[in-house]
Coordinates of C-alpha atoms and ligand atoms in Angstrom, one line a residue:
M17 CA -140.4 47.7 95.5
Y18 CA -139.0 51.2 95.1
F19 CA -140.1 54.8 94.7
R20 CA -139.1 57.2 92.0
Q21 CA -137.5 59.9 93.9
A22 CA -134.7 62.5 93.9
P23 CA -131.6 61.4 95.8
G24 CA -132.0 62.2 99.5
S25 CA -135.6 63.3 99.4
H26 CA -138.6 61.5 100.7
P27 CA -140.7 60.2 97.8
A28 CA -143.8 61.9 99.1
Q29 CA -141.9 65.3 99.1
Y30 CA -140.5 64.7 95.7
L31 CA -143.8 63.8 94.0
G32 CA -146.0 65.9 96.2
K33 CA -147.8 62.8 97.2
L34 CA -147.0 59.2 97.7
Q35 CA -146.4 57.3 94.5
M36 CA -147.5 53.7 94.3
P37 CA -144.6 51.4 93.3
R38 CA -145.0 49.8 89.8
K39 CA -145.6 46.0 90.0
R40 CA -143.2 44.3 87.6
L41 CA -144.6 42.3 84.8
I42 CA -142.7 39.3 83.4
A43 CA -144.1 38.2 80.0
A44 CA -143.4 35.2 77.8
N45 CA -143.6 35.7 74.1
W46 CA -143.6 32.3 72.6
K47 CA -143.7 33.6 69.0
M48 CA -144.4 30.7 66.6
Y49 CA -143.5 27.8 68.9
K50 CA -145.6 25.1 70.6
N51 CA -148.9 23.4 69.7
P52 CA -151.8 22.9 72.2
E53 CA -150.4 19.7 73.6
Q54 CA -147.0 21.3 74.2
T55 CA -148.8 24.3 75.7
S56 CA -150.6 22.1 78.3
A57 CA -147.3 20.3 79.1
F58 CA -145.6 23.7 79.7
F59 CA -148.2 24.7 82.2
R60 CA -148.1 21.4 84.0
D61 CA -144.5 22.1 84.9
F62 CA -144.6 25.9 85.2
L63 CA -147.6 26.5 87.4
P64 CA -146.5 24.5 90.4
A65 CA -143.1 26.2 90.2
I66 CA -144.5 29.7 90.4
K67 CA -147.7 29.1 92.3
D68 CA -146.8 31.3 95.3
H69 CA -145.1 34.0 93.3
T70 CA -146.9 37.3 94.0
R71 CA -144.0 39.8 93.6
D72 CA -144.5 40.1 89.8
E73 CA -147.3 39.8 87.4
I74 CA -146.8 36.8 85.1
V75 CA -148.2 36.7 81.5
V76 CA -147.8 34.1 78.8
A77 CA -148.4 34.8 75.1
P78 CA -148.7 31.6 73.0
P79 CA -149.8 31.5 69.4
Y80 CA -153.5 31.9 68.7
I81 CA -154.0 28.2 68.2
D82 CA -152.9 27.5 71.8
L83 CA -154.9 30.2 73.6
H84 CA -157.7 27.8 74.5
A85 CA -155.3 25.3 76.1
A86 CA -153.4 28.1 77.8
V87 CA -156.5 29.7 79.3
A88 CA -157.8 26.4 80.5
A89 CA -154.5 25.5 82.1
A90 CA -154.0 28.9 83.7
K91 CA -157.5 29.2 85.1
G92 CA -157.5 30.2 88.8
S93 CA -153.7 30.6 88.7
N94 CA -151.5 33.7 89.0
V95 CA -150.7 33.6 85.3
S96 CA -152.6 35.7 82.7
I97 CA -152.8 34.8 79.0
S98 CA -151.9 37.2 76.2
A99 CA -152.3 37.1 72.4
Q100 CA -149.3 38.1 70.2
D101 CA -151.3 40.4 67.9
V102 CA -154.9 41.6 67.2
Y103 CA -156.7 43.4 64.4
W104 CA -158.5 46.7 65.1
K105 CA -161.9 45.9 63.6
E106 CA -164.7 44.3 65.5
E107 CA -165.7 41.8 62.8
G108 CA -165.9 41.5 59.1
A109 CA -164.4 40.1 56.0
F110 CA -160.7 40.1 57.2
T111 CA -159.5 36.6 56.5
G112 CA -157.0 35.4 59.0
E113 CA -157.5 38.2 61.5
I114 CA -158.8 38.1 65.2
S115 CA -160.7 40.9 66.9
P116 CA -160.2 42.3 70.4
S117 CA -163.6 41.0 71.5
M118 CA -162.7 37.6 70.2
L119 CA -159.6 37.6 72.4
V120 CA -161.7 38.7 75.4
A121 CA -164.1 35.8 74.7
A122 CA -161.2 33.4 74.5
G123 CA -160.0 34.5 78.0
C124 CA -157.1 36.7 77.0
T125 CA -156.4 39.7 79.2
H126 CA -153.3 41.0 77.4
V127 CA -152.1 41.4 73.8
I128 CA -148.7 42.2 72.4
I129 CA -148.9 44.9 69.7
G130 CA -146.3 46.1 67.3
H131 CA -143.6 43.5 67.9
S132 CA -140.6 44.2 65.8
E133 CA -141.1 40.9 63.9
R134 CA -144.5 42.1 62.9
R135 CA -143.0 45.4 61.8
Q136 CA -140.2 43.7 59.9
Y137 CA -142.0 40.8 58.2
F138 CA -145.7 41.6 58.2
G139 CA -146.0 45.2 57.3
E140 CA -146.9 46.6 60.8
T141 CA -146.5 50.4 60.9
D142 CA -146.6 53.0 63.6
D143 CA -150.1 53.8 62.4
T144 CA -151.5 50.3 62.6
V145 CA -149.9 50.0 66.0
N146 CA -152.0 53.0 67.0
L147 CA -155.2 51.5 65.6
K148 CA -154.6 48.2 67.4
L149 CA -153.7 49.9 70.7
K150 CA -156.9 51.9 70.7
A151 CA -159.0 48.8 69.7
A152 CA -157.5 46.7 72.5
L153 CA -157.9 49.4 75.1
E154 CA -161.5 49.9 74.1
A155 CA -162.1 46.2 74.6
G156 CA -160.5 46.3 78.0
I157 CA -157.4 44.3 77.1
T158 CA -154.0 45.3 78.4
P159 CA -151.8 46.0 75.4
I160 CA -148.0 45.5 75.6
A161 CA -146.9 47.9 72.9
C162 CA -143.4 47.2 71.5
V163 CA -140.9 49.8 70.4
G164 CA -137.2 49.6 69.6
E165 CA -134.5 50.6 67.2
V166 CA -132.7 48.4 64.7
L167 CA -128.9 48.1 64.8
E168 CA -128.2 50.7 62.0
E169 CA -130.4 53.2 63.8
R170 CA -128.5 52.7 67.1
E171 CA -125.1 52.9 65.3
A172 CA -126.2 56.1 63.5
G173 CA -127.2 57.7 66.9
L174 CA -130.9 57.7 66.0
T175 CA -132.2 55.6 68.9
E176 CA -133.8 58.5 70.7
D177 CA -135.4 59.8 67.5
V178 CA -136.8 56.4 66.6
L179 CA -138.2 55.8 70.1
R180 CA -139.8 59.2 70.2
R181 CA -141.4 58.7 66.8
Q182 CA -142.7 55.3 67.6
C183 CA -144.2 56.6 70.9
V184 CA -145.7 59.7 69.4
R185 CA -147.4 57.8 66.7
A186 CA -148.5 54.9 69.0
F187 CA -150.1 57.3 71.4
N188 CA -151.8 59.4 68.8
A189 CA -155.3 60.6 69.6
M190 CA -155.5 58.6 72.8
S191 CA -156.5 60.0 76.2
A192 CA -154.7 59.2 79.4
A193 CA -157.9 57.8 80.8
K194 CA -158.3 55.4 77.9
A195 CA -154.7 54.5 77.9
A196 CA -154.6 53.7 81.6
K197 CA -153.8 50.0 81.1
L198 CA -151.0 50.5 78.6
V199 CA -147.7 48.7 79.0
I200 CA -144.7 49.4 76.8
A201 CA -141.9 47.0 75.9
Y202 CA -138.6 48.4 74.8
E203 CA -137.1 45.8 72.5
P204 CA -134.0 46.9 70.7
V205 CA -134.2 44.8 67.5
W206 CA -130.5 44.0 67.5
A207 CA -130.9 42.3 70.9
I208 CA -133.8 40.0 69.9
G209 CA -132.8 36.4 69.5
T210 CA -129.2 37.3 69.1
G211 CA -127.9 36.6 72.6
K212 CA -126.8 40.3 72.7
T213 CA -128.5 42.1 75.5
A214 CA -128.7 45.8 76.0
T215 CA -126.8 46.6 79.2
P216 CA -129.0 47.6 82.1
Q217 CA -127.8 51.2 81.6
M218 CA -128.7 51.2 77.9
A219 CA -132.1 49.8 78.6
S220 CA -132.6 52.3 81.4
D221 CA -131.6 55.2 79.1
A222 CA -134.2 54.1 76.5
H223 CA -136.9 53.7 79.2
I224 CA -136.3 57.2 80.3
I225 CA -136.9 58.5 76.8
I226 CA -140.1 56.4 76.5
R227 CA -141.3 57.6 79.8
A228 CA -140.7 61.2 78.9
E229 CA -142.8 60.7 75.7
A230 CA -145.6 59.2 77.8
A231 CA -145.4 62.2 80.1
K232 CA -145.8 64.5 77.1
A233 CA -148.7 62.6 75.8
F234 CA -150.6 61.7 79.0
G235 CA -149.1 63.7 81.9
Q236 CA -146.5 63.0 84.5
E237 CA -148.6 60.9 86.8
F238 CA -149.5 58.5 84.0
A239 CA -145.8 58.3 83.1
D240 CA -144.8 57.6 86.7
N241 CA -147.3 54.7 86.7
L242 CA -146.4 53.4 83.2
R243 CA -144.7 50.0 83.2
I244 CA -141.9 49.7 80.7
L245 CA -140.6 46.2 80.1
Y246 CA -137.3 45.3 78.5
G247 CA -137.1 42.6 75.9
G248 CA -134.1 41.2 73.9
S249 CA -132.2 38.1 75.0
V250 CA -133.4 38.1 78.6
K251 CA -132.1 34.9 80.2
P252 CA -131.9 33.5 83.7
D253 CA -128.4 34.8 84.1
N254 CA -129.0 38.4 83.2
A255 CA -132.6 38.9 84.5
K256 CA -131.5 40.0 87.9
A257 CA -129.1 42.7 86.7
L258 CA -131.8 44.1 84.3
M259 CA -134.6 44.0 86.9
S260 CA -132.4 45.8 89.4
E261 CA -132.7 49.0 87.3
P262 CA -135.4 51.1 88.8
E263 CA -136.5 52.2 85.3
I264 CA -137.0 48.6 84.2
D265 CA -140.5 47.3 85.2
G266 CA -140.3 43.8 83.9
A267 CA -139.3 41.7 80.9
L268 CA -140.7 40.4 77.6
V269 CA -138.9 37.1 77.1
G270 CA -138.7 35.2 73.8
G271 CA -136.5 32.1 73.6
A272 CA -135.9 31.6 77.3
S273 CA -139.6 31.5 78.0
L274 CA -140.2 28.3 76.1
D275 CA -138.7 26.1 78.8
P276 CA -140.7 26.1 82.0
K277 CA -137.5 25.9 84.1
S278 CA -135.7 28.8 82.5
F279 CA -138.9 31.0 82.5
T280 CA -139.4 30.1 86.2
A281 CA -135.8 31.2 86.9
I282 CA -136.4 34.5 85.1
V283 CA -139.7 35.1 86.9
K284 CA -137.9 34.5 90.2
Y285 CA -134.8 36.5 89.2
Ligands
13P315 P1 -135.6 36.8 72.7 O1 -135.8 36.8 74.2 O2 -135.6 35.4 72.1 O3 -134.4 37.6 72.3 O4 -136.8 37.5 72.1 C1 -137.2 38.7 72.7 C2 -138.5 39.1 72.1 O5 -138.7 39.4 70.9 C3 -139.7 39.1 73.0 O6 -140.8 39.7 72.5

């Protein structure tokens, strides 16, 4: 629990009014791992381990095929279920796609949008991210929108430009009221699945850029309440240092979320 405040000032003075602390969100992105049986087995071990955990919001994003098993297993627990992608149309001849209302009907409350793997391998663009975000928000689903630079961009000093562009396009033609549930995940692509983690300072610097873009698009109050997660080789042994940064409001965890023990350790950082 913390307040965003200037050093030495009372938060209420600094912000003009009392700012609610942002509840951290720890999310598992399983990517293309586990079948329904393995999903049920995960929850059998995971739920008892985190059943009294209220400090952070916990979300698990399995593949589409496992949503039914995950929703059934997590029913009545402190874990919410997320999809890993969504299409922006309501229904129609779009083979292979899933609509926001289908996710709602399946019991999903969250959806990851614009993950770098979708951008790299499946033609996701800033513009399709924007369409998907609007459709998810319209359906009442909490989108976790991913942004982040690739290694060449970081090395060329373009991180800030890339993050600003991704945010501006993602937030296009969206109102603060509509975007209220939005969550952002900063995932530097060079840190995903590589064992290389951004330092807490690097992540924090990126989050400040993203929050500033959110303030431009939606106003300062929205930006102060916006949760920005860090993703990229989050493990039990680095979670605490990352989560200790006031700018980091949670984690989006890939590989280390597949094992109930290691994901529990991250949740309980
Ligand atoms: P890893 O934790 O495996 O690096 O994956 C991060 C990620 O892409 C989460 O969405």
